[in-house]
Amino acid sequence: MNNKTQHTVALVTGASRGIGAAIAQRLARDGFTVVINYAGSAAEAEALANRIEAAGGRALTAQADVADSAAVARMFDAAEAAFGGVDVLVNNAGIMKLAPLAESDDALFDRQVAINLKGSFNTLREAGRRLRNGGRIVNLSSSVVGLYQPGYAVYAATKAGVEAMTHVMAKELRGRNITINTVAPGPTATALFLDGKPQEVVERLAKLAPLERLGQPEDIAAAVAFLAGPDGAWINGQTLRANGGII
Ligand code: NDP
């Protein structure tokens, strides 16, 4: 176990499933105590916490809809009560609803803005006030910011907003020795990407990257772990696209 991360607490939003679960597992393996946030998947979050503890790690589950600022504040309270403070925030919770802009209804817009953009704002605000000096923040964007395919207008807009907040906050955190960066995955094999896509579409998208496969949640977790760990100390205010070379 690495001395630097031995008593370091990492809060990962949306960690019950998919990329967030892989991030929590990887950070626990790297020696972080992890707070596993979830919205609805309590059983999955508890099972992950049990797996981490069985492997010798420390984990706490914390239910909170990231779109709800009061719930996010309570989640930070719970993490501080359990472990004394929070050092690392990984803003991973997100949803994706695709439709051409002209056919997008208000609910599609409002829900993605509430969870992806306001949700990130809610956790970033708490982190800006409470993260211990020397900490790290990693936000999840998407390589659709850059690719800009049809159907992704609202989703890409929320993620572009997350990238913008990353750049501004890097400057606002001056004097705290806290880095903030964004990881922007490409197509990654999770429910968010796979659900509702016919097999031939999945296969076509998997071949887009020169590395000719889908990303796995562990590929993204490795990039996040780099930025959250000792080797990422000099990276600040950047967006790291983890996508096999798709853009
Ligand atoms: P999944 O749909 O597999 O998992 C989403 C996770 O977010 C779940 O743990 C879910 O928890 C949680 N979540 C959803 N809404 C909320 C909420 N309101 N409050 C708290 N938690 C919530 O998604 P992925 O793992 O694929 O995506 C993770 C991140 O990566 C997202 O930000 C996504 O935009 C981004 N990304 C994903 C890509 C991909 O191809 N998969 C590509 C580029 C970016 P619960 O089940 O408890 O609701």
Short mmCIF file of C-alpha atoms in Angstrom, two decimals, residues 85-173:
data_model
loop_
_atom_site.label_atom_id
_atom_site.label_comp_id
_atom_site.label_asym_id
_atom_site.label_seq_id
_atom_site.Cartn_x
_atom_site.Cartn_y
_atom_site.Cartn_z
CA GLY A 85 -12.46 14.59 5.57
CA VAL A 86 -12.40 14.15 1.80
CA ASP A 87 -9.24 14.42 -0.32
CA VAL A 88 -10.36 13.29 -3.77
CA LEU A 89 -13.60 13.91 -5.64
CA VAL A 90 -14.36 11.94 -8.80
CA ASN A 91 -17.38 13.41 -10.56
CA ASN A 92 -18.50 10.37 -12.50
CA ALA A 93 -22.32 10.22 -12.12
CA GLY A 94 -23.98 10.91 -15.45
CA ILE A 95 -26.73 10.00 -17.85
CA MET A 96 -26.97 10.08 -21.65
CA LYS A 97 -30.18 10.61 -23.63
CA LEU A 98 -29.74 10.93 -27.38
CA ALA A 99 -32.00 12.62 -29.93
CA PRO A 100 -31.59 15.19 -32.70
CA LEU A 101 -31.84 18.62 -31.12
CA ALA A 102 -35.02 19.52 -33.01
CA GLU A 103 -36.69 16.38 -31.64
CA SER A 104 -35.44 16.73 -28.04
CA ASP A 105 -38.14 17.40 -25.46
CA ASP A 106 -37.79 19.53 -22.32
CA ALA A 107 -37.41 16.47 -20.09
CA LEU A 108 -34.40 15.23 -22.10
CA PHE A 109 -32.73 18.64 -21.72
CA ASP A 110 -33.67 19.25 -18.08
CA ARG A 111 -32.65 15.81 -16.78
CA GLN A 112 -29.22 15.80 -18.43
CA VAL A 113 -28.52 19.36 -17.33
CA ALA A 114 -29.68 18.51 -13.78
CA ILE A 115 -27.50 15.43 -13.37
CA ASN A 116 -24.48 16.00 -15.63
CA LEU A 117 -24.03 19.76 -15.26
CA LYS A 118 -25.79 20.83 -12.04
CA GLY A 119 -24.76 17.56 -10.40
CA SER A 120 -21.12 18.30 -11.16
CA PHE A 121 -21.61 21.89 -10.00
CA ASN A 122 -23.13 20.67 -6.70
CA THR A 123 -20.23 18.35 -5.90
CA LEU A 124 -17.58 20.82 -7.15
CA ARG A 125 -19.01 23.53 -4.91
CA GLU A 126 -18.81 21.28 -1.85
CA ALA A 127 -15.32 20.15 -2.86
CA GLY A 128 -14.19 23.75 -3.35
CA ARG A 129 -15.28 24.51 0.19
CA ARG A 130 -14.28 21.31 1.92
CA LEU A 131 -11.62 19.29 0.10
CA ARG A 132 -8.47 19.00 2.19
CA ASN A 133 -5.48 20.89 0.84
CA GLY A 134 -3.35 18.72 -1.42
CA GLY A 135 -6.44 17.00 -2.80
CA ARG A 136 -7.52 16.05 -6.32
CA ILE A 137 -10.64 16.46 -8.40
CA VAL A 138 -11.34 14.41 -11.52
CA ASN A 139 -14.41 15.18 -13.63
CA LEU A 140 -15.83 12.88 -16.28
CA SER A 141 -16.55 14.44 -19.64
CA SER A 142 -16.84 12.58 -22.94
CA SER A 143 -15.01 12.46 -26.26
CA VAL A 144 -18.29 13.57 -27.88
CA VAL A 145 -16.93 17.00 -26.91
CA GLY A 146 -14.73 17.07 -29.97
CA LEU A 147 -16.52 14.44 -32.07
CA TYR A 148 -19.87 16.27 -31.96
CA GLN A 149 -21.87 13.51 -33.67
CA PRO A 150 -25.56 14.07 -34.53
CA GLY A 151 -27.89 13.24 -31.65
CA TYR A 152 -25.47 14.28 -28.92
CA ALA A 153 -26.17 18.04 -28.76
CA VAL A 154 -27.56 18.27 -25.22
CA TYR A 155 -25.33 15.57 -23.74
CA ALA A 156 -22.23 17.14 -25.33
CA ALA A 157 -23.32 20.58 -24.10
CA THR A 158 -23.48 19.34 -20.50
CA LYS A 159 -20.04 17.76 -20.79
CA ALA A 160 -18.55 20.85 -22.45
CA GLY A 161 -19.87 22.76 -19.42
CA VAL A 162 -18.08 20.33 -17.10
CA GLU A 163 -14.83 20.90 -19.03
CA ALA A 164 -15.32 24.67 -18.75
CA MET A 165 -15.81 24.46 -14.97
CA THR A 166 -12.64 22.35 -14.75
CA HIS A 167 -10.53 25.02 -16.44
CA VAL A 168 -11.96 27.88 -14.37
CA MET A 169 -11.79 26.04 -11.07
CA ALA A 170 -8.15 25.06 -11.62
CA LYS A 171 -7.38 28.77 -11.36
CA GLU A 172 -9.74 29.39 -8.44
CA LEU A 173 -8.04 26.64 -6.41
#
